Amino acid sequence: MASPELSQFRRIVVKVGSALLVDSDRGEVRASWLAALADDMAKLHKEGRDVLVVSSGSIALGRSRLKLPRGPLKLEESQAAAAVGQIALARIWSEVLGAHDIGAGQILVTLQDTEERRRYLNARSTIGKLLEWRAIPVINENDTVATNEIRYGDNDRLAARVATMASADLLVLLSDIDGLYDAPPKNNPNAKLIPVVESISSEIEAVAGDAESELSRGGMRTKVEAAKIATTGGTHMLIASGKIEHPLQAIADGGRCTWFLTPANPITSRKRWIAGTLEPKGTLTIDAGAVTALRAGASLLPAGVIKVEGQFARGDAVIVRGPDSSEVGRGLIAYDAEVAERIKGRSSPDVMAILGISGRSEMIHRDDLVVGG
């Protein structure tokens, strides 16, 4: 199968690991390499694409600023180092993207932010608003509060979670190797690059190795696990070398890499999850005009809701019924049941007056809504 091309993708998540970002000998950011990567991102951004970054490096930078010795750190030492390093990391990304007049927004996440629906929606909404404002979200695991029990353990899987949460259609993992090989290339000079992985089989999993870098918590095995998360969520993924300058441009020029393909897309995968996996916690009855609007692809506005039933929280799944009680669809509600009851049937200006704030205009956004036939 032919490899896709970078130009085909609209929303791209780029994962940058500590081993690429930080010079382990000097404990400082590789400034020229990062500037070249920012040039690549700025080019994609100028073409109208959405770009997100999942960046490691806070602990590595923190231990450098604090002049900590080499070797493993205790959990509390890692957390404290991350607290110092996150400030440095945010400033570095802000400056390197600001040189292209692009704003950077820092988002720190933990595992619960992608596992609990309310927090998932909060993070998703923040990412969506930053992209709407044409800023680049810079996302990292919140190492200052993460523990061994709840942490992602590596930013490859974090990047895959972020990619599916943001409905990205491509995840780029920049690595110290240019892709997945059929054998460890350091040990086998005859190892061959696998350019395209159509599905992740047991054979593909068997060729994955472990991390070798002191700064890296990932490895080829975690990259394949990340590919499982991404492709299941409708996101294509690729592994490419980050050891060269302008790595994204190299991918665009057809450079060596491994593509992991998905048969779906982010929206259809998400809607399949909503339709078939989540247990509905309530019901909204809507008027005939709203039914027509939803079938035409619109979001559900409070004005079209005539009845609210059930006890649900923001992010829960609810059933949407028409005035004849027939099921129209299912979706993730943007308001708690109490608030939904207060704003049903109201126009957007009324909603703002009732809530005292400028809330979300949709009761259920069309990306969070599955409409039946």
mmCIF file of C-alpha atoms in Angstrom:
data_model
loop_
_atom_site.group_PDB
_atom_site.id
_atom_site.type_symbol
_atom_site.label_atom_id
_atom_site.label_comp_id
_atom_site.label_asym_id
_atom_site.label_seq_id
_atom_site.Cartn_x
_atom_site.Cartn_y
_atom_site.Cartn_z
ATOM 1 C CA MET A 1 0.000 0.000 0.000
ATOM 2 C CA ALA A 2 1.252 3.485 -0.859
ATOM 3 C CA SER A 3 2.200 5.745 2.025
ATOM 4 C CA PRO A 4 0.020 8.787 2.729
ATOM 5 C CA GLU A 5 1.446 12.299 2.360
ATOM 6 C CA LEU A 6 1.730 14.970 5.037
ATOM 7 C CA SER A 7 -0.222 17.395 2.850
ATOM 8 C CA GLN A 8 -3.344 15.212 3.195
ATOM 9 C CA PHE A 9 -3.811 15.954 6.889
ATOM 10 C CA ARG A 10 -5.703 18.836 8.494
ATOM 11 C CA ARG A 11 -4.977 18.489 12.233
ATOM 12 C CA ILE A 12 -1.534 17.217 13.223
ATOM 13 C CA VAL A 13 -0.145 16.359 16.664
ATOM 14 C CA VAL A 14 3.665 16.370 16.911
ATOM 15 C CA LYS A 15 5.275 14.545 19.838
ATOM 16 C CA VAL A 16 8.735 15.732 20.883
ATOM 17 C CA GLY A 17 10.611 13.644 23.443
ATOM 18 C CA SER A 18 13.162 14.710 26.043
ATOM 19 C CA ALA A 19 16.014 12.920 24.298
ATOM 20 C CA LEU A 20 15.482 15.070 21.186
ATOM 21 C CA LEU A 21 14.662 18.343 22.892
ATOM 22 C CA VAL A 22 17.359 18.368 25.582
ATOM 23 C CA ASP A 23 21.101 17.899 25.165
ATOM 24 C CA SER A 24 21.783 15.417 27.972
ATOM 25 C CA ASP A 25 25.440 16.455 28.301
ATOM 26 C CA ARG A 26 24.740 20.154 28.728
ATOM 27 C CA GLY A 27 21.236 19.882 30.171
ATOM 28 C CA GLU A 28 20.036 22.558 27.753
ATOM 29 C CA VAL A 29 17.563 22.677 24.894
ATOM 30 C CA ARG A 30 18.933 22.035 21.413
ATOM 31 C CA ALA A 31 18.091 25.543 20.270
ATOM 32 C CA SER A 32 18.947 25.302 16.567
ATOM 33 C CA TRP A 33 17.097 21.995 16.185
ATOM 34 C CA LEU A 34 14.011 23.368 17.938
ATOM 35 C CA ALA A 35 14.077 26.527 15.796
ATOM 36 C CA ALA A 36 14.129 24.346 12.670
ATOM 37 C CA LEU A 37 11.195 22.288 13.967
ATOM 38 C CA ALA A 38 9.303 25.522 14.716
ATOM 39 C CA ASP A 39 9.951 26.615 11.114
ATOM 40 C CA ASP A 40 8.300 23.388 9.922
ATOM 41 C CA MET A 41 5.335 23.896 12.256
ATOM 42 C CA ALA A 42 4.944 27.505 11.174
ATOM 43 C CA LYS A 43 4.811 26.411 7.532
ATOM 44 C CA LEU A 44 2.026 23.927 8.280
ATOM 45 C CA HIS A 45 0.247 26.576 10.364
ATOM 46 C CA LYS A 46 0.473 29.117 7.538
ATOM 47 C CA GLU A 47 -1.111 26.553 5.198
ATOM 48 C CA GLY A 48 -4.153 26.590 7.492
ATOM 49 C CA ARG A 49 -3.505 23.317 9.302
ATOM 50 C CA ASP A 50 -4.068 22.847 13.019
ATOM 51 C CA VAL A 51 -0.844 21.966 14.834
ATOM 52 C CA LEU A 52 -0.529 20.627 18.386
ATOM 53 C CA VAL A 53 2.623 19.709 20.304
ATOM 54 C CA VAL A 54 3.054 17.062 22.983
ATOM 55 C CA SER A 55 6.384 17.981 24.551
ATOM 56 C CA SER A 56 8.498 16.189 27.112
ATOM 57 C CA GLY A 57 11.416 17.860 28.814
ATOM 58 C CA SER A 58 10.151 19.422 32.034
ATOM 59 C CA ILE A 59 11.970 17.014 34.362
ATOM 60 C CA ALA A 60 15.152 17.094 32.254
ATOM 61 C CA LEU A 61 15.177 20.902 32.190
ATOM 62 C CA GLY A 62 14.305 21.137 35.871
ATOM 63 C CA ARG A 63 17.126 18.875 36.974
ATOM 64 C CA SER A 64 19.513 20.966 34.850
ATOM 65 C CA ARG A 65 18.310 24.261 36.339
ATOM 66 C CA LEU A 66 18.582 22.774 39.841
ATOM 67 C CA LYS A 67 21.969 21.187 39.041
ATOM 68 C CA LEU A 68 20.823 17.768 40.183
ATOM 69 C CA PRO A 69 23.226 14.830 39.692
ATOM 70 C CA ARG A 70 22.725 12.215 36.991
ATOM 71 C CA GLY A 71 20.842 9.039 37.751
ATOM 72 C CA PRO A 72 17.276 8.116 38.660
ATOM 73 C CA LEU A 73 15.176 10.478 40.751
ATOM 74 C CA LYS A 74 12.682 9.612 43.473
ATOM 75 C CA LEU A 75 9.046 10.402 42.695
ATOM 76 C CA GLU A 76 8.968 13.568 44.783
ATOM 77 C CA GLU A 77 12.275 14.694 43.268
ATOM 78 C CA SER A 78 10.880 14.217 39.755
ATOM 79 C CA GLN A 79 7.768 16.187 40.687
ATOM 80 C CA ALA A 80 9.812 19.050 42.126
ATOM 81 C CA ALA A 81 12.167 19.087 39.145
ATOM 82 C CA ALA A 82 9.141 19.185 36.820
ATOM 83 C CA ALA A 83 7.748 22.214 38.686
ATOM 84 C CA VAL A 84 10.917 24.133 37.815
ATOM 85 C CA GLY A 85 11.245 22.674 34.336
ATOM 86 C CA GLN A 86 7.651 23.345 33.254
ATOM 87 C CA ILE A 87 8.251 27.095 33.571
ATOM 88 C CA ALA A 88 11.352 26.836 31.410
ATOM 89 C CA LEU A 89 9.661 24.553 28.885
ATOM 90 C CA ALA A 90 6.653 26.848 28.477
ATOM 91 C CA ARG A 91 8.907 29.879 27.975
ATOM 92 C CA ILE A 92 11.031 28.060 25.378
ATOM 93 C CA TRP A 93 8.023 27.006 23.289
ATOM 94 C CA SER A 94 6.448 30.454 23.625
ATOM 95 C CA GLU A 95 9.602 32.123 22.334
ATOM 96 C CA VAL A 96 10.323 29.730 19.481
ATOM 97 C CA LEU A 97 6.744 29.884 18.164
ATOM 98 C CA GLY A 98 6.451 33.593 18.932
ATOM 99 C CA ALA A 99 9.310 34.179 16.490
ATOM 100 C CA HIS A 100 6.739 33.217 13.811
ATOM 101 C CA ASP A 101 3.980 35.348 15.409
ATOM 102 C CA ILE A 102 2.229 32.201 16.620
ATOM 103 C CA GLY A 103 0.828 32.081 20.141
ATOM 104 C CA ALA A 104 1.532 29.049 22.338
ATOM 105 C CA GLY A 105 -0.835 27.777 25.022
ATOM 106 C CA GLN A 106 0.393 25.410 27.738
ATOM 107 C CA ILE A 107 -1.895 22.556 28.796
ATOM 108 C CA LEU A 108 -0.863 20.149 31.561
ATOM 109 C CA VAL A 109 -2.828 16.900 31.700
ATOM 110 C CA THR A 110 -3.016 13.786 33.836
ATOM 111 C CA LEU A 111 -4.499 10.389 33.081
ATOM 112 C CA GLN A 112 -7.836 11.370 34.641
ATOM 113 C CA ASP A 113 -8.192 14.198 32.133
ATOM 114 C CA THR A 114 -8.712 11.641 29.367
ATOM 115 C CA GLU A 115 -10.499 8.987 31.450
ATOM 116 C CA GLU A 116 -13.200 11.081 33.149
ATOM 117 C CA ARG A 117 -15.718 12.479 30.654
ATOM 118 C CA ARG A 118 -16.191 15.843 32.345
ATOM 119 C CA ARG A 119 -12.466 16.546 32.476
ATOM 120 C CA TYR A 120 -12.036 15.063 29.002
ATOM 121 C CA LEU A 121 -14.543 17.560 27.625
ATOM 122 C CA ASN A 122 -12.923 20.440 29.499
ATOM 123 C CA ALA A 123 -9.516 19.610 28.031
ATOM 124 C CA ARG A 124 -11.023 19.032 24.587
ATOM 125 C CA SER A 125 -12.841 22.394 24.720
ATOM 126 C CA THR A 126 -9.671 24.232 25.741
ATOM 127 C CA ILE A 127 -7.703 22.640 22.907
ATOM 128 C CA GLY A 128 -10.491 23.455 20.461
ATOM 129 C CA LYS A 129 -10.617 27.112 21.491
ATOM 130 C CA LEU A 130 -6.832 27.526 21.213
ATOM 131 C CA LEU A 131 -6.927 26.055 17.708
ATOM 132 C CA GLU A 132 -9.848 28.308 16.819
ATOM 133 C CA TRP A 133 -7.703 31.264 17.886
ATOM 134 C CA ARG A 134 -4.877 29.869 15.716
ATOM 135 C CA ALA A 135 -2.600 29.243 18.678
ATOM 136 C CA ILE A 136 -0.560 26.053 19.049
ATOM 137 C CA PRO A 137 -1.385 24.053 22.181
ATOM 138 C CA VAL A 138 1.742 22.714 23.901
ATOM 139 C CA ILE A 139 0.689 19.736 26.005
ATOM 140 C CA ASN A 140 2.598 17.756 28.592
ATOM 141 C CA GLU A 141 1.855 15.257 31.305
ATOM 142 C CA ASN A 142 1.529 17.143 34.585
ATOM 143 C CA ASP A 143 4.586 15.602 36.214
ATOM 144 C CA THR A 144 4.243 17.836 39.272
ATOM 145 C CA VAL A 145 1.195 15.880 40.469
ATOM 146 C CA ALA A 146 1.372 12.592 38.542
ATOM 147 C CA THR A 147 2.286 9.500 40.545
ATOM 148 C CA ASN A 148 3.550 6.074 39.575
ATOM 149 C CA GLU A 149 -0.011 4.750 39.765
ATOM 150 C CA ILE A 150 -1.678 7.318 37.524
ATOM 151 C CA ARG A 151 1.014 8.619 35.179
ATOM 152 C CA TYR A 152 1.037 7.737 31.504
ATOM 153 C CA GLY A 153 4.601 6.498 31.878
ATOM 154 C CA ASP A 154 5.670 7.890 28.526
ATOM 155 C CA ASN A 155 4.614 10.704 26.265
ATOM 156 C CA ASP A 156 4.034 8.437 23.259
ATOM 157 C CA ARG A 157 0.819 7.113 24.745
ATOM 158 C CA LEU A 158 -0.019 10.567 26.086
ATOM 159 C CA ALA A 159 0.351 11.936 22.553
ATOM 160 C CA ALA A 160 -1.973 9.220 21.227
ATOM 161 C CA ARG A 161 -4.593 10.081 23.852
ATOM 162 C CA VAL A 162 -4.293 13.777 23.030
ATOM 163 C CA ALA A 163 -4.560 13.071 19.300
ATOM 164 C CA THR A 164 -7.826 11.178 19.707
ATOM 165 C CA MET A 165 -9.157 13.712 22.225
ATOM 166 C CA ALA A 166 -8.443 16.552 19.782
ATOM 167 C CA SER A 167 -9.881 14.606 16.798
ATOM 168 C CA ALA A 168 -6.528 14.881 15.039
ATOM 169 C CA ASP A 169 -6.164 12.955 11.817
ATOM 170 C CA LEU A 170 -2.385 12.487 12.165
ATOM 171 C CA LEU A 171 0.027 11.873 15.034
ATOM 172 C CA VAL A 172 3.747 12.307 14.339
ATOM 173 C CA LEU A 173 6.121 10.659 16.820
ATOM 174 C CA LEU A 174 9.593 12.123 16.369
ATOM 175 C CA SER A 175 12.095 9.540 17.556
ATOM 176 C CA ASP A 176 15.806 8.758 17.628
ATOM 177 C CA ILE A 177 15.069 6.141 14.962
ATOM 178 C CA ASP A 178 13.416 6.687 11.583
ATOM 179 C CA GLY A 179 10.725 4.053 11.912
ATOM 180 C CA LEU A 180 9.859 0.469 12.785
ATOM 181 C CA TYR A 181 12.244 -2.212 11.527
ATOM 182 C CA ASP A 182 11.681 -5.934 11.109
ATOM 183 C CA ALA A 183 14.629 -6.511 13.484
ATOM 184 C CA PRO A 184 16.677 -4.277 15.841
ATOM 185 C CA PRO A 185 18.834 -2.266 13.382
ATOM 186 C CA LYS A 186 21.652 -1.798 15.913
ATOM 187 C CA ASN A 187 22.097 -5.549 16.166
ATOM 188 C CA ASN A 188 21.164 -6.601 12.650
ATOM 189 C CA PRO A 189 22.717 -4.754 9.676
ATOM 190 C CA ASN A 190 20.199 -6.457 7.387
ATOM 191 C CA ALA A 191 17.175 -5.076 9.258
ATOM 192 C CA LYS A 192 14.633 -3.494 6.919
ATOM 193 C CA LEU A 193 12.381 -0.515 7.547
ATOM 194 C CA ILE A 194 8.655 -1.299 7.515
ATOM 195 C CA PRO A 195 7.217 1.698 5.611
ATOM 196 C CA VAL A 196 3.500 0.988 6.145
ATOM 197 C CA VAL A 197 1.657 -0.931 8.869
ATOM 198 C CA GLU A 198 -1.941 -1.490 7.793
ATOM 199 C CA SER A 199 -2.917 -3.196 11.058
ATOM 200 C CA ILE A 200 -1.054 -3.967 14.272
ATOM 201 C CA SER A 201 -0.612 -7.736 14.371
ATOM 202 C CA SER A 202 1.217 -9.913 16.887
ATOM 203 C CA GLU A 203 4.128 -9.988 14.451
ATOM 204 C CA ILE A 204 4.350 -6.193 14.486
ATOM 205 C CA GLU A 205 4.250 -6.151 18.276
ATOM 206 C CA ALA A 206 7.014 -8.755 18.407
ATOM 207 C CA VAL A 207 9.552 -6.563 16.609
ATOM 208 C CA ALA A 208 9.169 -3.650 19.057
ATOM 209 C CA GLY A 209 12.063 -3.039 21.465
ATOM 210 C CA ASP A 210 12.611 -1.055 24.685
ATOM 211 C CA ALA A 211 13.984 2.365 25.535
ATOM 212 C CA GLU A 212 17.738 2.879 25.657
ATOM 213 C CA SER A 213 18.082 6.601 26.365
ATOM 214 C CA GLU A 214 18.440 7.828 29.952
ATOM 215 C CA LEU A 215 16.044 10.715 29.277
ATOM 216 C CA SER A 216 13.459 8.653 27.417
ATOM 217 C CA ARG A 217 10.727 6.697 29.182
ATOM 218 C CA GLY A 218 9.448 5.375 25.871
ATOM 219 C CA GLY A 219 10.738 2.937 23.274
ATOM 220 C CA MET A 220 9.511 1.190 20.146
ATOM 221 C CA ARG A 221 7.197 -0.966 22.236
ATOM 222 C CA THR A 222 5.392 2.061 23.659
ATOM 223 C CA LYS A 223 5.258 3.582 20.191
ATOM 224 C CA VAL A 224 3.430 0.542 18.890
ATOM 225 C CA GLU A 225 1.097 0.751 21.892
ATOM 226 C CA ALA A 226 0.532 4.410 21.054
ATOM 227 C CA ALA A 227 -0.273 3.378 17.491
ATOM 228 C CA LYS A 228 -2.974 1.055 18.826
ATOM 229 C CA ILE A 229 -4.579 3.933 20.738
ATOM 230 C CA ALA A 230 -4.311 6.351 17.828
ATOM 231 C CA THR A 231 -5.535 4.068 15.048
ATOM 232 C CA THR A 232 -8.417 2.746 17.154
ATOM 233 C CA GLY A 233 -9.481 6.371 17.631
ATOM 234 C CA GLY A 234 -9.362 7.111 13.910
ATOM 235 C CA THR A 235 -5.954 8.821 13.828
ATOM 236 C CA HIS A 236 -3.143 7.852 11.468
ATOM 237 C CA MET A 237 0.290 7.734 13.092
ATOM 238 C CA LEU A 238 3.854 7.809 11.865
ATOM 239 C CA ILE A 239 7.279 7.343 13.425
ATOM 240 C CA ALA A 240 10.098 9.407 11.939
ATOM 241 C CA SER A 241 13.570 10.524 12.871
ATOM 242 C CA GLY A 242 13.807 13.658 14.974
ATOM 243 C CA LYS A 243 17.601 13.655 14.957
ATOM 244 C CA ILE A 244 17.699 15.680 11.741
ATOM 245 C CA GLU A 245 16.858 19.361 11.396
ATOM 246 C CA HIS A 246 13.499 20.167 9.772
ATOM 247 C CA PRO A 247 12.064 16.699 10.499
ATOM 248 C CA LEU A 248 8.523 17.583 9.401
ATOM 249 C CA GLN A 249 9.772 18.958 6.105
ATOM 250 C CA ALA A 250 11.703 15.725 5.608
ATOM 251 C CA ILE A 251 8.442 13.786 6.059
ATOM 252 C CA ALA A 252 6.691 16.094 3.589
ATOM 253 C CA ASP A 253 9.516 15.444 1.107
ATOM 254 C CA GLY A 254 8.947 11.686 1.349
ATOM 255 C CA GLY A 255 11.660 10.887 3.900
ATOM 256 C CA ARG A 256 12.000 7.517 5.615
ATOM 257 C CA CYS A 257 9.367 6.762 8.231
ATOM 258 C CA THR A 258 6.781 4.181 9.246
ATOM 259 C CA TRP A 259 3.078 4.891 8.782
ATOM 260 C CA PHE A 260 0.429 3.199 10.941
ATOM 261 C CA LEU A 261 -2.884 3.399 9.111
ATOM 262 C CA THR A 262 -6.420 3.566 10.438
ATOM 263 C CA PRO A 263 -9.498 2.546 8.452
ATOM 264 C CA ALA A 264 -11.639 5.161 10.206
ATOM 265 C CA ASN A 265 -11.438 8.892 10.887
ATOM 266 C CA PRO A 266 -11.532 10.699 14.260
ATOM 267 C CA ILE A 267 -15.155 11.810 14.022
ATOM 268 C CA THR A 268 -16.624 8.473 12.932
ATOM 269 C CA SER A 269 -14.608 6.607 15.585
ATOM 270 C CA ARG A 270 -15.739 9.037 18.252
ATOM 271 C CA LYS A 271 -19.357 8.782 17.176
ATOM 272 C CA ARG A 272 -19.182 4.992 17.146
ATOM 273 C CA TRP A 273 -17.971 5.198 20.755
ATOM 274 C CA ILE A 274 -20.847 7.514 21.704
ATOM 275 C CA ALA A 275 -23.490 5.439 19.931
ATOM 276 C CA GLY A 276 -22.499 2.001 21.084
ATOM 277 C CA THR A 277 -20.417 2.193 24.237
ATOM 278 C CA LEU A 278 -21.739 4.856 26.589
ATOM 279 C CA GLU A 279 -24.749 4.265 28.811
ATOM 280 C CA PRO A 280 -27.290 7.123 28.468
ATOM 281 C CA LYS A 281 -27.962 8.965 31.725
ATOM 282 C CA GLY A 282 -30.905 11.082 30.580
ATOM 283 C CA THR A 283 -33.219 12.168 27.789
ATOM 284 C CA LEU A 284 -33.802 15.426 25.911
ATOM 285 C CA THR A 285 -37.035 15.900 23.979
ATOM 286 C CA ILE A 286 -36.743 18.403 21.149
ATOM 287 C CA ASP A 287 -39.188 20.168 18.825
ATOM 288 C CA ALA A 288 -39.742 19.377 15.155
ATOM 289 C CA GLY A 289 -37.574 22.270 13.976
ATOM 290 C CA ALA A 290 -34.642 20.989 16.016
ATOM 291 C CA VAL A 291 -35.135 17.476 14.586
ATOM 292 C CA THR A 292 -34.874 18.895 11.072
ATOM 293 C CA ALA A 293 -31.768 20.892 12.015
ATOM 294 C CA LEU A 294 -30.028 17.883 13.555
ATOM 295 C CA ARG A 295 -30.730 15.718 10.517
ATOM 296 C CA ALA A 296 -29.149 18.474 8.419
ATOM 297 C CA GLY A 297 -25.956 18.283 10.485
ATOM 298 C CA ALA A 298 -26.487 21.092 12.998
ATOM 299 C CA SER A 299 -25.690 21.121 16.707
ATOM 300 C CA LEU A 300 -28.499 21.005 19.258
ATOM 301 C CA LEU A 301 -29.191 24.439 20.739
ATOM 302 C CA PRO A 302 -31.074 25.030 24.016
ATOM 303 C CA ALA A 303 -33.853 26.759 22.063
ATOM 304 C CA GLY A 304 -34.893 23.460 20.471
ATOM 305 C CA VAL A 305 -35.191 21.511 23.740
ATOM 306 C CA ILE A 306 -38.691 21.190 25.208
ATOM 307 C CA LYS A 307 -38.135 18.591 27.967
ATOM 308 C CA VAL A 308 -35.234 17.412 30.128
ATOM 309 C CA GLU A 309 -35.311 14.089 32.003
ATOM 310 C CA GLY A 310 -32.776 12.227 34.121
ATOM 311 C CA GLN A 311 -29.873 13.020 36.402
ATOM 312 C CA PHE A 312 -26.782 13.613 34.325
ATOM 313 C CA ALA A 313 -23.567 15.610 34.488
ATOM 314 C CA ARG A 314 -21.743 17.486 31.795
ATOM 315 C CA GLY A 315 -20.117 14.975 29.469
ATOM 316 C CA ASP A 316 -22.628 12.200 30.087
ATOM 317 C CA ALA A 317 -24.402 10.510 27.194
ATOM 318 C CA VAL A 318 -28.077 11.339 26.711
ATOM 319 C CA ILE A 319 -30.809 10.200 24.326
ATOM 320 C CA VAL A 320 -32.380 12.821 22.069
ATOM 321 C CA ARG A 321 -36.045 12.238 21.198
ATOM 322 C CA GLY A 322 -38.379 14.055 18.852
ATOM 323 C CA PRO A 323 -41.816 15.448 19.825
ATOM 324 C CA ASP A 324 -43.356 12.052 18.985
ATOM 325 C CA SER A 325 -40.930 10.352 21.460
ATOM 326 C CA SER A 326 -39.030 8.561 18.691
ATOM 327 C CA GLU A 327 -35.256 8.450 19.179
ATOM 328 C CA VAL A 328 -33.436 10.954 16.982
ATOM 329 C CA GLY A 329 -29.931 10.301 18.258
ATOM 330 C CA ARG A 330 -27.503 10.237 21.159
ATOM 331 C CA GLY A 331 -24.828 12.644 22.279
ATOM 332 C CA LEU A 332 -22.636 14.046 25.015
ATOM 333 C CA ILE A 333 -24.431 16.817 26.906
ATOM 334 C CA ALA A 334 -22.594 20.087 27.510
ATOM 335 C CA TYR A 335 -24.490 20.980 30.703
ATOM 336 C CA ASP A 336 -25.525 19.343 33.972
ATOM 337 C CA ALA A 337 -29.192 18.309 34.215
ATOM 338 C CA GLU A 338 -30.072 21.218 36.520
ATOM 339 C CA VAL A 339 -28.580 23.785 34.165
ATOM 340 C CA ALA A 340 -30.123 22.104 31.096
ATOM 341 C CA GLU A 341 -33.543 22.374 32.751
ATOM 342 C CA ARG A 342 -33.036 26.110 33.359
ATOM 343 C CA ILE A 343 -31.970 26.966 29.813
ATOM 344 C CA LYS A 344 -34.213 24.638 27.754
ATOM 345 C CA GLY A 345 -36.219 26.498 25.131
ATOM 346 C CA ARG A 346 -34.147 29.647 25.555
ATOM 347 C CA SER A 347 -32.219 31.619 22.955
ATOM 348 C CA SER A 348 -28.479 32.150 23.242
ATOM 349 C CA PRO A 349 -28.806 35.694 24.704
ATOM 350 C CA ASP A 350 -31.280 34.350 27.282
ATOM 351 C CA VAL A 351 -28.875 31.554 28.205
ATOM 352 C CA MET A 352 -26.142 34.084 28.903
ATOM 353 C CA ALA A 353 -28.500 36.140 31.069
ATOM 354 C CA ILE A 354 -29.717 33.085 33.009
ATOM 355 C CA LEU A 355 -26.235 31.695 33.678
ATOM 356 C CA GLY A 356 -24.577 35.043 34.236
ATOM 357 C CA ILE A 357 -21.739 34.005 31.938
ATOM 358 C CA SER A 358 -21.261 33.440 28.245
ATOM 359 C CA GLY A 359 -21.663 29.654 28.260
ATOM 360 C CA ARG A 360 -21.471 27.195 25.421
ATOM 361 C CA SER A 361 -24.045 27.983 22.756
ATOM 362 C CA GLU A 362 -24.765 24.292 22.050
ATOM 363 C CA MET A 363 -26.585 21.883 24.333
ATOM 364 C CA ILE A 364 -24.880 19.102 22.326
ATOM 365 C CA HIS A 365 -22.199 19.936 19.757
ATOM 366 C CA ARG A 366 -22.585 18.165 16.415
ATOM 367 C CA ASP A 367 -19.172 16.481 16.874
ATOM 368 C CA ASP A 368 -20.563 14.916 20.076
ATOM 369 C CA LEU A 369 -23.881 13.901 18.491
ATOM 370 C CA VAL A 370 -24.861 10.725 16.626
ATOM 371 C CA VAL A 371 -28.076 11.111 14.633
ATOM 372 C CA GLY A 372 -29.919 7.943 13.668
ATOM 373 C CA GLY A 373 -31.437 7.224 10.312
#
